[in-house]
Short mmCIF file of C-alpha atoms in Angstrom, two decimals:
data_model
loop_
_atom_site.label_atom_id
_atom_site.label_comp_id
_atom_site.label_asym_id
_atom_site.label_seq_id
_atom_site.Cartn_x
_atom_site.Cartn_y
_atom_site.Cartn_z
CA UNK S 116 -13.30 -39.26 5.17
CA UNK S 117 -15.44 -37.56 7.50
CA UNK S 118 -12.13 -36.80 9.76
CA UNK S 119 -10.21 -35.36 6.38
CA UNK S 120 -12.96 -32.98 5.75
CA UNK S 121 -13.09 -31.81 9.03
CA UNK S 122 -9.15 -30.95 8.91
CA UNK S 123 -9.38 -29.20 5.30
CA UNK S 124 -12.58 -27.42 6.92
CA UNK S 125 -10.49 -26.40 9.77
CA UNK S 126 -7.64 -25.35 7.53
CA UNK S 127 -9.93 -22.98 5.97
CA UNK S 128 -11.46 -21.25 8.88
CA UNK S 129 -7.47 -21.00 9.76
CA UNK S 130 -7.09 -19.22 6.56
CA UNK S 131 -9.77 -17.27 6.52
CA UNK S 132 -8.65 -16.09 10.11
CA UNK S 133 -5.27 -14.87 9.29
CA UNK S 134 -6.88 -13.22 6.00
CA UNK S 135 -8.93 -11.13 8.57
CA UNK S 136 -6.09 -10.60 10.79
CA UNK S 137 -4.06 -8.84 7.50
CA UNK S 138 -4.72 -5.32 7.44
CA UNK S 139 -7.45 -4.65 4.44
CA UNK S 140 -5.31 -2.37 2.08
CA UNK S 141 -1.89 -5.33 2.34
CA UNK S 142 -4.44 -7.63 0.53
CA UNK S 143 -4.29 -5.08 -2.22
CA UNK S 144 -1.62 -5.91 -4.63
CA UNK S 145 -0.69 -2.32 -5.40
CA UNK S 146 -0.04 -1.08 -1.93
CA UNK S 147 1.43 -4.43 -0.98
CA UNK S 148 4.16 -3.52 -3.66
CA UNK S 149 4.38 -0.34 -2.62
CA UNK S 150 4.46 -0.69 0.97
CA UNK S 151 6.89 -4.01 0.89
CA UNK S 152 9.43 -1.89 -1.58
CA UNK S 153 9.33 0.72 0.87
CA UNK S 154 9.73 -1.54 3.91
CA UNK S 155 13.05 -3.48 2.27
CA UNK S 156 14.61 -0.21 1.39
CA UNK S 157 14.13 1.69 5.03
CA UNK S 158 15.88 -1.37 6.16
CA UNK S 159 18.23 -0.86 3.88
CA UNK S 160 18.93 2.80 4.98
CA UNK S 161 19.64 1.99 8.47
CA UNK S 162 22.59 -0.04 6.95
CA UNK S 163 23.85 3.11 5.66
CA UNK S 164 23.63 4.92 8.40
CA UNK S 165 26.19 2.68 10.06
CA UNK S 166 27.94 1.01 7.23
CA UNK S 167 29.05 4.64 5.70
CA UNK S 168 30.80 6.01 8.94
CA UNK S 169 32.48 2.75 10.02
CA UNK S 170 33.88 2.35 6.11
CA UNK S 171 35.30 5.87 6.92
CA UNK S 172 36.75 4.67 10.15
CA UNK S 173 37.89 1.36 10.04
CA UNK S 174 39.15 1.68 6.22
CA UNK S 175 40.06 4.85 5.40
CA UNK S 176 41.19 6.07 8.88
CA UNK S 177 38.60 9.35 9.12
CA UNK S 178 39.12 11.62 11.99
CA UNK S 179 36.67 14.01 13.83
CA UNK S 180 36.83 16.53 11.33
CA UNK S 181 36.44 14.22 8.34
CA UNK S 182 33.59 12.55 9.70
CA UNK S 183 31.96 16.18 10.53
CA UNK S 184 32.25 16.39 6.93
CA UNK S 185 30.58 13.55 5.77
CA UNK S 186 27.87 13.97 8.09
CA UNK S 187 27.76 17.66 6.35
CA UNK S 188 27.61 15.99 2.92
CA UNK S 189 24.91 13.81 3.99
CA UNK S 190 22.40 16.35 5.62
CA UNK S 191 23.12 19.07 2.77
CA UNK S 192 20.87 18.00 0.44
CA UNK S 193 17.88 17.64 2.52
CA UNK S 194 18.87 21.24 3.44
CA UNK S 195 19.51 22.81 0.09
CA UNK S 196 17.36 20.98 -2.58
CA UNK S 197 14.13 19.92 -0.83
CA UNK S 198 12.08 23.22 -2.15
CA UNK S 199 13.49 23.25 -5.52
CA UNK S 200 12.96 19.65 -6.25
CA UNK S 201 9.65 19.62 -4.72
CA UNK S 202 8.68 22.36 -7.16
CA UNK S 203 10.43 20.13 -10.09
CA UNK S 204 8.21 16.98 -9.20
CA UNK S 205 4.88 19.03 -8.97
CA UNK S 206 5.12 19.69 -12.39
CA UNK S 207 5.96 16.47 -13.89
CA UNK S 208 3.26 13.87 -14.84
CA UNK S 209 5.57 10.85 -14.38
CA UNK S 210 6.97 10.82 -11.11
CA UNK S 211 6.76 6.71 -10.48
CA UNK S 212 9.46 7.03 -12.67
CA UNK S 213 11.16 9.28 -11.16
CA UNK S 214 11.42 7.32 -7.97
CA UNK S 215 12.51 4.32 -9.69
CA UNK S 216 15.44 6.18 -11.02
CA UNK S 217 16.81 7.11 -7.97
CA UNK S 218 16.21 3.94 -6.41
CA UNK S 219 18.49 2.82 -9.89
CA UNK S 220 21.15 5.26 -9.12
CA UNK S 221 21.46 4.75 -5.11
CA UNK S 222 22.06 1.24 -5.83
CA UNK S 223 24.79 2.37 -8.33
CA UNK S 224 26.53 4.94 -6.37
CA UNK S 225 26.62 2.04 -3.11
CA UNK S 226 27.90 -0.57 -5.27
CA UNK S 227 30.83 1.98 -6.72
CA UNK S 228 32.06 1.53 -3.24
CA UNK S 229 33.30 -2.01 -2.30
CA UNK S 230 34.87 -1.80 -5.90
CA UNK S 231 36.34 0.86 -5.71
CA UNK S 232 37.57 -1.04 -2.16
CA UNK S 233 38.34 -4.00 -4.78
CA UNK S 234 41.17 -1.33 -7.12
CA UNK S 235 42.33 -0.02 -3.66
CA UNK S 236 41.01 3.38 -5.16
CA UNK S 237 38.15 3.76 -2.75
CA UNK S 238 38.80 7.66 -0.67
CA UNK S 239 36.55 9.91 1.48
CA UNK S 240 36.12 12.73 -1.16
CA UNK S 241 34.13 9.45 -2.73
CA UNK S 242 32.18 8.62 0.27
CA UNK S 243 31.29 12.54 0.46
CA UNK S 244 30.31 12.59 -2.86
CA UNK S 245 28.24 9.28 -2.55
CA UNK S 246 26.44 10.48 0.94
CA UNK S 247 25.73 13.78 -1.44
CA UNK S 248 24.32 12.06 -3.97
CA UNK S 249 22.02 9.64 -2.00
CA UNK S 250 20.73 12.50 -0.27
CA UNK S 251 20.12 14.38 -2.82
CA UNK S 252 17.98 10.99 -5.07
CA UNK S 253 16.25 10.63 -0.99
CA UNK S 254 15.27 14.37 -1.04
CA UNK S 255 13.96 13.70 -5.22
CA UNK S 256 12.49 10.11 -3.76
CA UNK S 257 10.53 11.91 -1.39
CA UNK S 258 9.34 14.43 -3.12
CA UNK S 259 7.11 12.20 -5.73
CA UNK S 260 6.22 10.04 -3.11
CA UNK S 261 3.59 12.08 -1.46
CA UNK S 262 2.09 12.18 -4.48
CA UNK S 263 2.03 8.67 -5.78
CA UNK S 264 1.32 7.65 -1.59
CA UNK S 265 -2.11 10.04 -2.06
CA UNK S 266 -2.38 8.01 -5.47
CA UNK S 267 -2.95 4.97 -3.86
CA UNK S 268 -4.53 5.33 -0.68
CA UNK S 269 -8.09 7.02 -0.45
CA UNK S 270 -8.78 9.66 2.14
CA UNK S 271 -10.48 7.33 4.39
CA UNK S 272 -7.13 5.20 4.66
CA UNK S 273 -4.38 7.89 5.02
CA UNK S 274 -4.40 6.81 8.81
CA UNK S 275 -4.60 2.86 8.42
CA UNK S 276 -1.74 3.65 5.59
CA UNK S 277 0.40 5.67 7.10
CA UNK S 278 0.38 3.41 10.50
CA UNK S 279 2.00 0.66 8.31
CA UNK S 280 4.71 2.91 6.22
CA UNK S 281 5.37 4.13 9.84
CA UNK S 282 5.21 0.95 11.37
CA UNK S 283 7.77 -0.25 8.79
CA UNK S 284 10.38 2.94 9.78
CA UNK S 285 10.06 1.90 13.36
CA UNK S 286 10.94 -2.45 12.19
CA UNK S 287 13.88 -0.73 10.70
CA UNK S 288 14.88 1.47 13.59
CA UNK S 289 14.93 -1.85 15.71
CA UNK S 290 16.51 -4.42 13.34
CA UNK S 291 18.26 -2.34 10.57
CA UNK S 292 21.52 -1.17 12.97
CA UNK S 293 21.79 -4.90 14.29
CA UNK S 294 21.79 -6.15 10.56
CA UNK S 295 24.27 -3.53 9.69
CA UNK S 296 26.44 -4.33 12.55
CA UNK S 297 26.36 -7.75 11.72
CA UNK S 298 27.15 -7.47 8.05
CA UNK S 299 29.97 -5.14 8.94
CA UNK S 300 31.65 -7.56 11.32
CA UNK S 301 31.69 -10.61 8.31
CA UNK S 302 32.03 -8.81 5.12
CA UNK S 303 33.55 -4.91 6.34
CA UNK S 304 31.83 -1.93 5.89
CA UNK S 305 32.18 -1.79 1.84
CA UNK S 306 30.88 -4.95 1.39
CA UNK S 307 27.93 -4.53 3.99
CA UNK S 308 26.61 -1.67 1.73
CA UNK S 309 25.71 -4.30 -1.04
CA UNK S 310 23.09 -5.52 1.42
CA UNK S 311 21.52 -1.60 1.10
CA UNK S 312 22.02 -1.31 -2.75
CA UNK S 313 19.93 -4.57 -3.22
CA UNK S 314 17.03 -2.88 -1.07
CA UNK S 315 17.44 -0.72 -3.57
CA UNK S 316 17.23 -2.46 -6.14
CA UNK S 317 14.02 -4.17 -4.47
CA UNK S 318 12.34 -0.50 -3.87
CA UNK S 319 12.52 -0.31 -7.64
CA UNK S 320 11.32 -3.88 -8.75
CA UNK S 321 8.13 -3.18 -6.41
CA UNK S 322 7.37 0.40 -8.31
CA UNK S 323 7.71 -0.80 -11.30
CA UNK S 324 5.14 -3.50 -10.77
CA UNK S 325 2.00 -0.45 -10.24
CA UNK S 326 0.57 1.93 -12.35
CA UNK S 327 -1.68 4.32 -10.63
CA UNK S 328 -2.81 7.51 -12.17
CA UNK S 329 -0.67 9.88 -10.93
CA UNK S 330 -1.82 13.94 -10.33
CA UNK S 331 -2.13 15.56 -13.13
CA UNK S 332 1.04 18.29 -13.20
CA UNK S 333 0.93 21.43 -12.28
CA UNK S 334 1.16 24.24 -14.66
CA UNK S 335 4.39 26.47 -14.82
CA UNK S 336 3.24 30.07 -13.77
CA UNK S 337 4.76 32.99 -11.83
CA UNK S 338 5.25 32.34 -8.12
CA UNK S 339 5.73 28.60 -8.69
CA UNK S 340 8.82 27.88 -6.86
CA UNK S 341 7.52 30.12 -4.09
CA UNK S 342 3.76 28.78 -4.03
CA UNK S 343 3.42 26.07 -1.45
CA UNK S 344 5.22 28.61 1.20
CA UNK S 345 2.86 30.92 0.89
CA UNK S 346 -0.17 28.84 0.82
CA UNK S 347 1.31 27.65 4.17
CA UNK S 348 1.35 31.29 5.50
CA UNK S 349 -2.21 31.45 4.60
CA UNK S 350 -3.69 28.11 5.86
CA UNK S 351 -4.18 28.27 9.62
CA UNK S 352 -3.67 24.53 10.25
CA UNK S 353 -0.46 24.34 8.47
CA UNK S 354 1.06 27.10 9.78
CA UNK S 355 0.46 26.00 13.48
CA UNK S 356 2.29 22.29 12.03
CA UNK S 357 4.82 24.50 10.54
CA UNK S 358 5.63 26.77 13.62
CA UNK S 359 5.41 23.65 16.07
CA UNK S 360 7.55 21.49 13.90
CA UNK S 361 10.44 23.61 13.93
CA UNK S 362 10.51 24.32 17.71
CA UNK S 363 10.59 20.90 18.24
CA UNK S 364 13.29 20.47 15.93
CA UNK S 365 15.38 23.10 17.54
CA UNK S 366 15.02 22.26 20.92
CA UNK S 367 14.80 18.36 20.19
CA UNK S 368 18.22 18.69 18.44
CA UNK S 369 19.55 20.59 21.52
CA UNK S 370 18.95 17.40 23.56
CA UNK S 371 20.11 14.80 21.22
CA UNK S 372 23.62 16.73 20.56
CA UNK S 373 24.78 16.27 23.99
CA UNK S 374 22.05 13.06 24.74
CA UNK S 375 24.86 10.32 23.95
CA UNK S 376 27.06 12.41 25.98
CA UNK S 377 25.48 13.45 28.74
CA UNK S 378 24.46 9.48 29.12
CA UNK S 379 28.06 7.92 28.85
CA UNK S 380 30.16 10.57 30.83
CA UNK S 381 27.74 12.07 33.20
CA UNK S 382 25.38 9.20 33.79
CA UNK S 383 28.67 6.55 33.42
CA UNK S 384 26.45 4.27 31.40
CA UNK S 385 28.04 1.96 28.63
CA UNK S 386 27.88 1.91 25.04
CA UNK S 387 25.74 -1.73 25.14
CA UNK S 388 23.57 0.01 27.86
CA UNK S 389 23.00 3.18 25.59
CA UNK S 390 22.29 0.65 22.65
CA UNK S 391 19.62 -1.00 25.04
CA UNK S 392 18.25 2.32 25.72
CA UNK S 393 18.00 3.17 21.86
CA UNK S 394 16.44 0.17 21.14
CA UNK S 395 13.66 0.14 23.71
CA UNK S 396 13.18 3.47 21.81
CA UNK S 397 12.26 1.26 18.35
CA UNK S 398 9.88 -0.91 20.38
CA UNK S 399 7.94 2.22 21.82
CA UNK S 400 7.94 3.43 18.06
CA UNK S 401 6.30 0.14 16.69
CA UNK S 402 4.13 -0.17 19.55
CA UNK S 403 2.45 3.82 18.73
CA UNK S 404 2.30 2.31 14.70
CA UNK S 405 0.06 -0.06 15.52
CA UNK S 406 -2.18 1.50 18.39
CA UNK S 407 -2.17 4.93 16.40
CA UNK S 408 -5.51 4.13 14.03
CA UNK S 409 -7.40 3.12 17.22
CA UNK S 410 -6.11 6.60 18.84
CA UNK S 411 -7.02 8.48 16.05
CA UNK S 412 -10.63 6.70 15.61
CA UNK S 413 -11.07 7.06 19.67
CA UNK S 414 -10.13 10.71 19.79
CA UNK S 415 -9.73 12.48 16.89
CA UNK S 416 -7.19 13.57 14.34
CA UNK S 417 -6.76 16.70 16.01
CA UNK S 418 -6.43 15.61 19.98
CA UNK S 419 -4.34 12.86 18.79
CA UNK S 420 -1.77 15.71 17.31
CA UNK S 421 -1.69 16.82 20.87
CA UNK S 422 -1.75 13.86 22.19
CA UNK S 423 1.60 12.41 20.16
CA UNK S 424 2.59 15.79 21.17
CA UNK S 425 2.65 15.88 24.50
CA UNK S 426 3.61 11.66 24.88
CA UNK S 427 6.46 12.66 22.77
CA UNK S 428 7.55 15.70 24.26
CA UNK S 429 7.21 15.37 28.11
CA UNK S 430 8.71 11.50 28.85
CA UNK S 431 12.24 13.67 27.51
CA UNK S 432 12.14 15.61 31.30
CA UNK S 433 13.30 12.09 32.33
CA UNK S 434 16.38 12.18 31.34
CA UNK S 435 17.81 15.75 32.92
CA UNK S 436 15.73 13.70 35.71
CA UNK S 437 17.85 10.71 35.78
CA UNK S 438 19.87 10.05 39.38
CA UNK S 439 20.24 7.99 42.10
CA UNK S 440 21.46 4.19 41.58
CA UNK S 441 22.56 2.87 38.51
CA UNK S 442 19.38 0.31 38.21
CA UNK S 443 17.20 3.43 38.46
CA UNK S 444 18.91 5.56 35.99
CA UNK S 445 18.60 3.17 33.61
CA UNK S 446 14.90 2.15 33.89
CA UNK S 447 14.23 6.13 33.88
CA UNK S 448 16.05 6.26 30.52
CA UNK S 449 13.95 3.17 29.43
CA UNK S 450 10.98 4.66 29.88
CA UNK S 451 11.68 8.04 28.59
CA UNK S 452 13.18 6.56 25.51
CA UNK S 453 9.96 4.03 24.79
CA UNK S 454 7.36 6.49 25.73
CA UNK S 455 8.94 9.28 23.36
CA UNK S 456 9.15 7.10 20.40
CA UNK S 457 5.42 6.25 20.73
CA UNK S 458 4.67 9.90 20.85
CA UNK S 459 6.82 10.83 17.77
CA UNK S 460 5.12 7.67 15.40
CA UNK S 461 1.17 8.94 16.54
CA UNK S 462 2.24 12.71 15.46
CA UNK S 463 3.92 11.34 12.56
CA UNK S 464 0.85 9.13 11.60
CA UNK S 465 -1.94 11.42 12.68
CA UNK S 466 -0.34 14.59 11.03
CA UNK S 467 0.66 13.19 7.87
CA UNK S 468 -2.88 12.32 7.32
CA UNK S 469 -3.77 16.26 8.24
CA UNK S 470 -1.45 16.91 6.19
CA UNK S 471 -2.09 14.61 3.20
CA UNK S 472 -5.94 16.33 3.16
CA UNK S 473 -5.27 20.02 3.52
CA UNK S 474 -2.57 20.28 0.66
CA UNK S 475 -3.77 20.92 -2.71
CA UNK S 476 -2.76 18.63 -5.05
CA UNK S 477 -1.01 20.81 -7.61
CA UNK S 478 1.17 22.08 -4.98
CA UNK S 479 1.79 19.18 -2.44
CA UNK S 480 5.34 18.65 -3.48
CA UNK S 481 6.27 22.19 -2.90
CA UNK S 482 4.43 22.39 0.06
CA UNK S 483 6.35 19.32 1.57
CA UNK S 484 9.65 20.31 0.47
CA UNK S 485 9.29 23.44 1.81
CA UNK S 486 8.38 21.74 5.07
CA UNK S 487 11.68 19.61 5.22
CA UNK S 488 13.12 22.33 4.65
CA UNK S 489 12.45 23.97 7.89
CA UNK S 490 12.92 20.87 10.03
CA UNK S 491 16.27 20.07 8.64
CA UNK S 492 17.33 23.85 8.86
CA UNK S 493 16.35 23.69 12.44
CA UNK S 494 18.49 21.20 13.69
CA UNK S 495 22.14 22.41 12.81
CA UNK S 496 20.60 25.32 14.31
CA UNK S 497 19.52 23.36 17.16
CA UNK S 498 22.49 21.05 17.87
CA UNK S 499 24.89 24.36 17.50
CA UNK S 500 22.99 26.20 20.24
CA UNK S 501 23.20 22.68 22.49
CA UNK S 502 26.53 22.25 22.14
CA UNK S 503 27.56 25.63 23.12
CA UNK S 504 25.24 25.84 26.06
CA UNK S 505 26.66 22.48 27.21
CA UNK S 506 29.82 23.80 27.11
CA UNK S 507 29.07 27.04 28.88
CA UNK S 508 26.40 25.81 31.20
CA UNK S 509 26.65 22.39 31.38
CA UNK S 510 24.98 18.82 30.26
CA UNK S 511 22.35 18.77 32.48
CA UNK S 512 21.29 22.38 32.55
CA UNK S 513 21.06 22.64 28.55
CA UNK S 514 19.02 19.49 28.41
CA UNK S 515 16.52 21.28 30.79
CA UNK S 516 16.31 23.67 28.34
CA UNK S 517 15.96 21.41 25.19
CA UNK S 518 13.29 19.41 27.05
CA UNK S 519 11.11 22.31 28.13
CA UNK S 520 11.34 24.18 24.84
CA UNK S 521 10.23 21.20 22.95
CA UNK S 522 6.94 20.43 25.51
CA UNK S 523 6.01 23.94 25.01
CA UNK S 524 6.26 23.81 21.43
CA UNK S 525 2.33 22.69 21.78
CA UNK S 526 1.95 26.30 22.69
CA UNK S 527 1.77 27.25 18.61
CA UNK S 528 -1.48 24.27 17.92
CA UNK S 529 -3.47 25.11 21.05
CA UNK S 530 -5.06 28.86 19.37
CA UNK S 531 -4.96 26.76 15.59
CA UNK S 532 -7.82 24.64 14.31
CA UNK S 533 -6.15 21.52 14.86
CA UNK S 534 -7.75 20.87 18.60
CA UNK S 535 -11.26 21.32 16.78
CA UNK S 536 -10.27 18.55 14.49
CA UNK S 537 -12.13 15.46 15.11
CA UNK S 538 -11.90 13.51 11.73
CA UNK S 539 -9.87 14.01 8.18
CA UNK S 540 -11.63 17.29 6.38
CA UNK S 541 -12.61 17.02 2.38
CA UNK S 542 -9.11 18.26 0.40
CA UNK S 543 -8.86 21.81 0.06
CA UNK S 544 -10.01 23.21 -3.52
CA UNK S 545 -7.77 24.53 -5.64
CA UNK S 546 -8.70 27.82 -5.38
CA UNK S 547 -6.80 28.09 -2.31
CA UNK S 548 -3.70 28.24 -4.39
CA UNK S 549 -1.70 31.45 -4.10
CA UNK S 550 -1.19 33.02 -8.04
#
């Protein structure tokens, strides 16, 4: 007896343990859903991202051109609609279902693909108008969900929160591609996008299980679609995130148009190598998810912006770098690749929760949109100017240019408030909203 109460004792401490060891806002059943919907669906996404091109490939015979396009029809919408949608979801009061809608729809517009594979009817103007349309439900996704994230979360927990949403985006970086390869060998490319359209389908079920108050919309005046921009010109802290953002974009697209390049013809390095190199990239991002809330607590919001910044930015210079034996190029590639990606998930963590405090409520969505807006209308900038310096210049010398450019983007947050920073400010009054 005495021996069977020990065990159930022990069992308990055991319990108890691993309750401890969760983080405090998964043993909430709201976030839980939320988080977990949102962790099945970026999964989900990275499926896409492989399952969409091959099915234009391998089934439908796409050439260079063709798959420009499609990448074009993908990338649009984040370009085009992210400012006028943000300004739609400020002012509605409902935007949980919103998000659940497009969740809805995604699924639908991925499953009208294996069957239209099925009639033999399946084309690319389809695909193009299915990457159009996710894009454009992502870009309407994302636009309520800063909202209904700041719902959920209280200021104290942006960080803790946004280390797990990022956390999940860097599990997905590492297994969602393998997945997708996998489901493409067995069940082709159509088929392997049912896998996505159920995540999906999941991202909704999860929603619909909460019910926080939402914001309370914003009121339709004049200068609403152009509001949130020009708060941003106003507030000193968002304009240095602004100006900094988009010179890494443009230079960090320069060095990812020719990266794949410049590593498999210059470097002779194979496509399984390259794959190795990406994913030691998803390991460095997971790693800064989980060490970014003990950053941020050790040093500050505001140092750990530079901080991301400069991890991010300067391991990069080790890949113009790269020479000498094979063994060696490689492990410089390695480490440039893992140290990056833990640079890129403490700015992401650390700045969202800037972010997340110093918008005003009845403008966030606007304010957000209108910052996608200039990081996705960066990079075709970006990758334009990188491809025609690589061609005039050469590989090498144009990623010497891509890499310093982005380092020195730190240049636009040094004079800013942001290296003052130390800990998450109250949320800015709404006063502070331009008429």
């Amino acid at each position: 007896m005495r021996k069977a109460r020990a065990g159930a004792g022990a069992g308990m401490w055991a319990g108890a343990g691993i309750r401890q060891r969760i983080p405090a806002l998964l043993r909430e059943r709201t976030f839980r859903s939320y988080w977990t919907g949102r962790t099945v669906s970026l999964v989900g996404d990275e499926i896409s991202l492989i399952a969409i091109p091959l099915a234009a490939v391998l089934v439908l015979g796409a050439d260079a051109a063709e798959m420009g396009w499609l990448k074009a029809a993908e990338l649009l919408p984040a370009l085009l609609l992210n400012i006028p949608l943000g300004a739609w979801a400020d002012r509605q009061a409902r935007r949980r279902r919103a998000m659940i809608a497009a969740d809805l729809v995604r699924a639908a517009l991925l499953v009208s693909l294996p069957v239209a594979y099925l009639l033999d009817v399946l084309t690319l103007t389809q695909l193009y108008v299915t990457a159009f349309g996710i894009g454009a439900l992502t870009v309407l996704f994302e636009a309520c969900n800063n909202s209904l994230f700041v719902a959920l979360v209280s200021r104290e927990r942006y960080v803790q929160a946004n280390s797990l949403v990022n956390g999940s985006r860097s599990m997905s970086w590492l297994a969602g591609p393998g997945i997708g390869g996998l489901l493409v060998q067995f069940l082709t490319a159509p088929f392997a996008l049912l896998a996505d359209a159920c995540t999906y389908l999941a991202s909704a079920r999860f929603l619909a299980r909460i019910d926080p108050v939402e914001p309370v919309p914003a009121p339709v005046g004049k200068g609403h679609f152009t509001a949130g921009l020009r708060w941003v010109v106003k507030e000193p802290s968002m304009r240095a995130l602004f100006a900094w953002s988009g010179t890494i974009q443009f230079f960090n697209y320069m060095f990812h148009t020719l990266f794949v390049l410049y590593v498999t013809v210059e470097l002779g390095l194979s496509a399984g190598v390259l794959g190795a190199i990406l994913s030691a990239g998803a390991v460095g991002g997971l790693i800064g998810a989980v060490s970014s809330g003990r950053i941020v607590a050790r040093f500050g919001i505001g140092p750990s912006i530079l901080c991301g910044s400069v991890v991010f930015t300067l391991p990069l210079v080790l890949v113009p770098l790269a020479d000498g034996p094979l063994p060696l190029v490689v492990v410089t590639l390695f480490a440039a690749e893992f140290l990056s990606c833990v640079g890129v998930m403490v700015i992401d963590i650390a700045s969202a929760s800037l972010q997340m405090v110093l918008i005003p409520e009845a403008i966030r969505s606007r304010v957000m949109g209108a910052f996608r807006t200039l990081n996705h209308g960066f990079r075709p900038l970006g990758a334009l100017l990188g491809g025609a310096l690589g061609a005039a210049i050469g590989l090498r010398p144009t990623l010497w240019i891509g890499t310093a450019g982005a380092v020195l983007a730190i240049l636009w947050l040094l004079p800013s408030p942001i290296p003052a920073t130390r800990s998450l400010p109250e949320p800015a009054p709404q006063d502070t909203i331009p008429a």
